[in-house]
Amino acid sequence: MSDHTPLHFVTLLGSLRHGSFNAAIARALPGLAPEGVTIAPLGSIGDLPLYNADLQAGGFPAAVLAMAETIAKADGVIIVTPEYNYSVPGALKNALDWLSRLPAPPLAAKPVAIQSGSPGLIGGARAQYHLRQILVFLDAFVLNKPEVMVGQITNKVDPTSLELTDQATRDFIAAQLRAFAAFARRR
């Protein structure tokens, strides 16, 4: 793939909360993308039922199939997630469980970048490390560096507009997106 080949990435948001700080990060991504890269959100993980093999036996839910098709068509996936209890949110794990059960799992051999934000100092690091373990099983190609873990995110998002306003954070995320574009072009 050429260094100038246009790329399209999708974001998988690990939060359901309307006022999510991680949603603020995800919303900022299209404006931070390097030239030649577009970024669009996937459907909500809240639209997926809880994984149940009996439900799967009756056919995959339409929301799962739609999400999988969108991922399959994308050049890469950016997972933006909070940390819940030192790990990934249950709704995100549920989405990944559904996606892993498909005959052609859409994350297999797919470039993936991870971003997280947290009111705490380490910015969701523990969730990212658990997510990396899950992505190994899914056979995804995960960008290792630079890692985006936005600590003290409450000081970096405008409480009224829910937009990511901290310029240093925006610049750092933009640098990861440039690295991710180069990574995806090498795949």
mmCIF file of C-alpha atoms in Angstrom:
data_model
loop_
_atom_site.group_PDB
_atom_site.id
_atom_site.type_symbol
_atom_site.label_atom_id
_atom_site.label_comp_id
_atom_site.label_asym_id
_atom_site.label_seq_id
_atom_site.Cartn_x
_atom_site.Cartn_y
_atom_site.Cartn_z
ATOM 1 C CA MET A 1 0.000 0.000 0.000
ATOM 2 C CA SER A 2 1.337 3.432 -0.951
ATOM 3 C CA ASP A 3 2.109 6.109 1.628
ATOM 4 C CA HIS A 4 -0.658 8.163 0.015
ATOM 5 C CA THR A 5 -3.365 5.507 -0.252
ATOM 6 C CA PRO A 6 -6.566 6.865 1.332
ATOM 7 C CA LEU A 7 -7.600 5.023 4.492
ATOM 8 C CA HIS A 8 -10.902 4.671 6.305
ATOM 9 C CA PHE A 9 -10.931 3.811 10.010
ATOM 10 C CA VAL A 10 -13.880 3.133 12.299
ATOM 11 C CA THR A 11 -14.150 3.734 16.024
ATOM 12 C CA LEU A 12 -15.484 1.173 18.452
ATOM 13 C CA LEU A 13 -16.543 3.058 21.580
ATOM 14 C CA GLY A 14 -16.438 1.070 24.826
ATOM 15 C CA SER A 15 -18.791 3.362 26.731
ATOM 16 C CA LEU A 16 -22.571 3.669 26.763
ATOM 17 C CA ARG A 17 -22.768 6.824 28.885
ATOM 18 C CA HIS A 18 -24.097 9.953 27.162
ATOM 19 C CA GLY A 19 -21.542 12.201 28.878
ATOM 20 C CA SER A 20 -18.655 9.786 28.343
ATOM 21 C CA PHE A 21 -15.175 11.301 28.325
ATOM 22 C CA ASN A 22 -14.088 8.523 25.976
ATOM 23 C CA ALA A 23 -16.885 9.491 23.594
ATOM 24 C CA ALA A 24 -15.348 12.973 23.590
ATOM 25 C CA ILE A 25 -12.070 11.423 22.450
ATOM 26 C CA ALA A 26 -13.851 9.387 19.762
ATOM 27 C CA ARG A 27 -15.738 12.457 18.482
ATOM 28 C CA ALA A 28 -12.471 14.372 18.172
ATOM 29 C CA LEU A 29 -10.777 11.749 15.989
ATOM 30 C CA PRO A 30 -12.092 12.787 12.538
ATOM 31 C CA GLY A 31 -10.752 16.304 13.093
ATOM 32 C CA LEU A 32 -7.373 14.975 14.236
ATOM 33 C CA ALA A 33 -6.913 12.486 11.399
ATOM 34 C CA PRO A 34 -3.974 12.983 9.050
ATOM 35 C CA GLU A 35 -4.533 13.912 5.427
ATOM 36 C CA GLY A 36 -6.013 11.038 3.442
ATOM 37 C CA VAL A 37 -7.608 9.368 6.486
ATOM 38 C CA THR A 38 -11.298 9.376 7.332
ATOM 39 C CA ILE A 39 -12.698 8.150 10.633
ATOM 40 C CA ALA A 40 -16.321 7.275 11.379
ATOM 41 C CA PRO A 41 -18.081 5.743 14.384
ATOM 42 C CA LEU A 42 -19.430 2.200 14.426
ATOM 43 C CA GLY A 43 -22.883 1.507 15.784
ATOM 44 C CA SER A 44 -23.349 1.468 19.527
ATOM 45 C CA ILE A 45 -22.254 -1.592 21.478
ATOM 46 C CA GLY A 46 -25.462 -1.001 23.439
ATOM 47 C CA ASP A 47 -27.422 -2.260 20.429
ATOM 48 C CA LEU A 48 -25.995 -5.765 20.810
ATOM 49 C CA PRO A 49 -27.800 -8.284 23.004
ATOM 50 C CA LEU A 50 -25.845 -10.116 25.672
ATOM 51 C CA TYR A 51 -23.943 -12.940 24.043
ATOM 52 C CA ASN A 52 -25.784 -16.225 24.324
ATOM 53 C CA ALA A 53 -24.936 -19.335 22.288
ATOM 54 C CA ASP A 54 -28.647 -20.196 22.110
ATOM 55 C CA LEU A 55 -29.340 -16.818 20.513
ATOM 56 C CA GLN A 56 -26.423 -17.336 18.126
ATOM 57 C CA ALA A 57 -27.837 -20.729 17.130
ATOM 58 C CA GLY A 58 -30.936 -18.921 15.853
ATOM 59 C CA GLY A 59 -28.786 -16.605 13.731
ATOM 60 C CA PHE A 60 -26.549 -13.648 14.408
ATOM 61 C CA PRO A 61 -28.403 -10.454 15.394
ATOM 62 C CA ALA A 62 -28.627 -7.808 12.655
ATOM 63 C CA ALA A 63 -26.651 -5.309 14.775
ATOM 64 C CA VAL A 64 -23.754 -7.776 15.083
ATOM 65 C CA LEU A 65 -23.732 -8.457 11.344
ATOM 66 C CA ALA A 66 -23.869 -4.733 10.528
ATOM 67 C CA MET A 67 -20.982 -3.966 12.886
ATOM 68 C CA ALA A 68 -18.926 -6.840 11.486
ATOM 69 C CA GLU A 69 -19.542 -5.749 7.888
ATOM 70 C CA THR A 70 -18.494 -2.178 8.653
ATOM 71 C CA ILE A 71 -15.314 -3.388 10.381
ATOM 72 C CA ALA A 72 -14.503 -5.750 7.507
ATOM 73 C CA LYS A 73 -14.724 -2.872 4.996
ATOM 74 C CA ALA A 74 -12.557 -0.546 7.113
ATOM 75 C CA ASP A 75 -8.775 -0.281 6.866
ATOM 76 C CA GLY A 76 -8.481 -0.268 10.648
ATOM 77 C CA VAL A 77 -10.332 0.006 13.947
ATOM 78 C CA ILE A 78 -9.715 2.466 16.767
ATOM 79 C CA ILE A 79 -11.055 1.199 20.085
ATOM 80 C CA VAL A 80 -11.708 4.018 22.553
ATOM 81 C CA THR A 81 -12.630 2.725 25.972
ATOM 82 C CA PRO A 82 -12.890 3.625 29.632
ATOM 83 C CA GLU A 83 -11.561 1.351 32.353
ATOM 84 C CA TYR A 84 -14.076 -0.425 34.583
ATOM 85 C CA ASN A 85 -12.794 -2.221 37.673
ATOM 86 C CA TYR A 86 -9.246 -2.532 36.291
ATOM 87 C CA SER A 87 -10.505 -4.012 33.018
ATOM 88 C CA VAL A 88 -12.650 -3.413 29.940
ATOM 89 C CA PRO A 89 -16.342 -2.529 30.222
ATOM 90 C CA GLY A 90 -18.660 -5.529 30.019
ATOM 91 C CA ALA A 91 -20.529 -4.086 27.024
ATOM 92 C CA LEU A 92 -17.269 -3.818 25.043
ATOM 93 C CA LYS A 93 -16.298 -7.384 25.959
ATOM 94 C CA ASN A 94 -19.758 -8.516 24.881
ATOM 95 C CA ALA A 95 -19.324 -6.841 21.468
ATOM 96 C CA LEU A 96 -15.927 -8.481 21.018
ATOM 97 C CA ASP A 97 -17.387 -11.850 22.024
ATOM 98 C CA TRP A 98 -20.096 -11.542 19.359
ATOM 99 C CA LEU A 99 -17.593 -10.456 16.706
ATOM 100 C CA SER A 100 -15.293 -13.371 17.558
ATOM 101 C CA ARG A 101 -18.041 -15.931 16.925
ATOM 102 C CA LEU A 102 -18.662 -15.000 13.293
ATOM 103 C CA PRO A 103 -17.455 -17.444 10.608
ATOM 104 C CA ALA A 104 -15.125 -14.706 9.313
ATOM 105 C CA PRO A 105 -14.187 -12.703 12.442
ATOM 106 C CA PRO A 106 -13.770 -9.111 11.203
ATOM 107 C CA LEU A 107 -10.936 -8.209 13.590
ATOM 108 C CA ALA A 108 -8.678 -11.037 12.396
ATOM 109 C CA ALA A 109 -5.631 -9.492 10.675
ATOM 110 C CA LYS A 110 -7.194 -6.028 11.092
ATOM 111 C CA PRO A 111 -5.012 -3.112 12.254
ATOM 112 C CA VAL A 112 -6.274 -1.855 15.637
ATOM 113 C CA ALA A 113 -5.298 1.172 17.721
ATOM 114 C CA ILE A 114 -6.356 1.582 21.350
ATOM 115 C CA GLN A 115 -7.141 4.793 23.198
ATOM 116 C CA SER A 116 -8.511 5.365 26.676
ATOM 117 C CA GLY A 117 -9.198 8.161 29.082
ATOM 118 C CA SER A 118 -9.827 8.214 32.801
ATOM 119 C CA PRO A 119 -10.208 10.717 35.638
ATOM 120 C CA GLY A 120 -7.299 8.870 37.308
ATOM 121 C CA LEU A 121 -3.628 9.401 36.610
ATOM 122 C CA ILE A 122 -2.925 6.348 34.459
ATOM 123 C CA GLY A 123 -5.667 6.954 31.924
ATOM 124 C CA GLY A 124 -7.124 3.465 31.603
ATOM 125 C CA ALA A 125 -3.840 1.571 31.293
ATOM 126 C CA ARG A 126 -5.142 -1.587 32.968
ATOM 127 C CA ALA A 127 -8.122 -1.756 30.601
ATOM 128 C CA GLN A 128 -5.775 -1.408 27.649
ATOM 129 C CA TYR A 129 -3.595 -4.273 28.794
ATOM 130 C CA HIS A 130 -6.621 -6.551 29.236
ATOM 131 C CA LEU A 131 -7.929 -5.438 25.846
ATOM 132 C CA ARG A 132 -4.596 -6.333 24.258
ATOM 133 C CA GLN A 133 -4.929 -9.860 25.678
ATOM 134 C CA ILE A 134 -8.396 -10.196 24.154
ATOM 135 C CA LEU A 135 -7.167 -8.878 20.803
ATOM 136 C CA VAL A 136 -4.427 -11.525 20.711
ATOM 137 C CA PHE A 137 -7.134 -14.198 20.700
ATOM 138 C CA LEU A 138 -9.007 -12.288 17.982
ATOM 139 C CA ASP A 139 -5.802 -12.240 15.877
ATOM 140 C CA ALA A 140 -5.884 -8.459 15.444
ATOM 141 C CA PHE A 141 -2.753 -6.482 14.553
ATOM 142 C CA VAL A 142 -2.463 -3.986 17.415
ATOM 143 C CA LEU A 143 -0.402 -0.817 17.172
ATOM 144 C CA ASN A 144 2.036 -0.949 20.088
ATOM 145 C CA LYS A 145 3.284 2.638 20.203
ATOM 146 C CA PRO A 146 2.491 5.381 20.777
ATOM 147 C CA GLU A 147 -0.043 4.430 23.420
ATOM 148 C CA VAL A 148 -2.836 6.908 24.165
ATOM 149 C CA MET A 149 -3.864 6.846 27.816
ATOM 150 C CA VAL A 150 -5.395 10.190 28.762
ATOM 151 C CA GLY A 151 -5.067 10.679 32.506
ATOM 152 C CA GLN A 152 -7.057 13.299 34.426
ATOM 153 C CA ILE A 153 -9.416 13.557 31.477
ATOM 154 C CA THR A 154 -11.933 15.610 33.458
ATOM 155 C CA ASN A 155 -9.532 18.555 33.028
ATOM 156 C CA LYS A 156 -9.278 17.996 29.269
ATOM 157 C CA VAL A 157 -12.928 17.857 28.222
ATOM 158 C CA ASP A 158 -15.254 20.863 28.291
ATOM 159 C CA PRO A 159 -18.074 19.950 30.729
ATOM 160 C CA THR A 160 -20.718 21.791 28.703
ATOM 161 C CA SER A 161 -19.908 20.827 25.127
ATOM 162 C CA LEU A 162 -18.354 17.447 26.060
ATOM 163 C CA GLU A 163 -15.590 18.136 23.546
ATOM 164 C CA LEU A 164 -11.905 17.319 23.968
ATOM 165 C CA THR A 165 -10.320 20.755 24.390
ATOM 166 C CA ASP A 166 -6.818 20.148 25.756
ATOM 167 C CA GLN A 167 -4.453 20.962 22.885
ATOM 168 C CA ALA A 168 -1.534 18.855 24.135
ATOM 169 C CA THR A 169 -3.842 15.821 24.331
ATOM 170 C CA ARG A 170 -5.258 16.541 20.881
ATOM 171 C CA ASP A 171 -1.718 16.807 19.475
ATOM 172 C CA PHE A 172 -0.678 13.534 21.100
ATOM 173 C CA ILE A 173 -3.725 11.718 19.733
ATOM 174 C CA ALA A 174 -3.047 13.183 16.278
ATOM 175 C CA ALA A 175 0.493 11.764 16.482
ATOM 176 C CA GLN A 176 -0.901 8.313 17.265
ATOM 177 C CA LEU A 177 -3.287 8.589 14.309
ATOM 178 C CA ARG A 178 -0.360 9.391 12.001
ATOM 179 C CA ALA A 179 1.497 6.346 13.345
ATOM 180 C CA PHE A 180 -1.616 4.216 12.968
ATOM 181 C CA ALA A 181 -2.065 5.289 9.347
ATOM 182 C CA ALA A 182 1.536 4.289 8.584
ATOM 183 C CA PHE A 183 0.992 0.991 10.457
ATOM 184 C CA ALA A 184 -2.203 0.220 8.510
ATOM 185 C CA ARG A 185 -0.514 0.979 5.207
ATOM 186 C CA ARG A 186 2.177 -1.615 5.998
ATOM 187 C CA ARG A 187 -0.442 -4.367 6.528
#
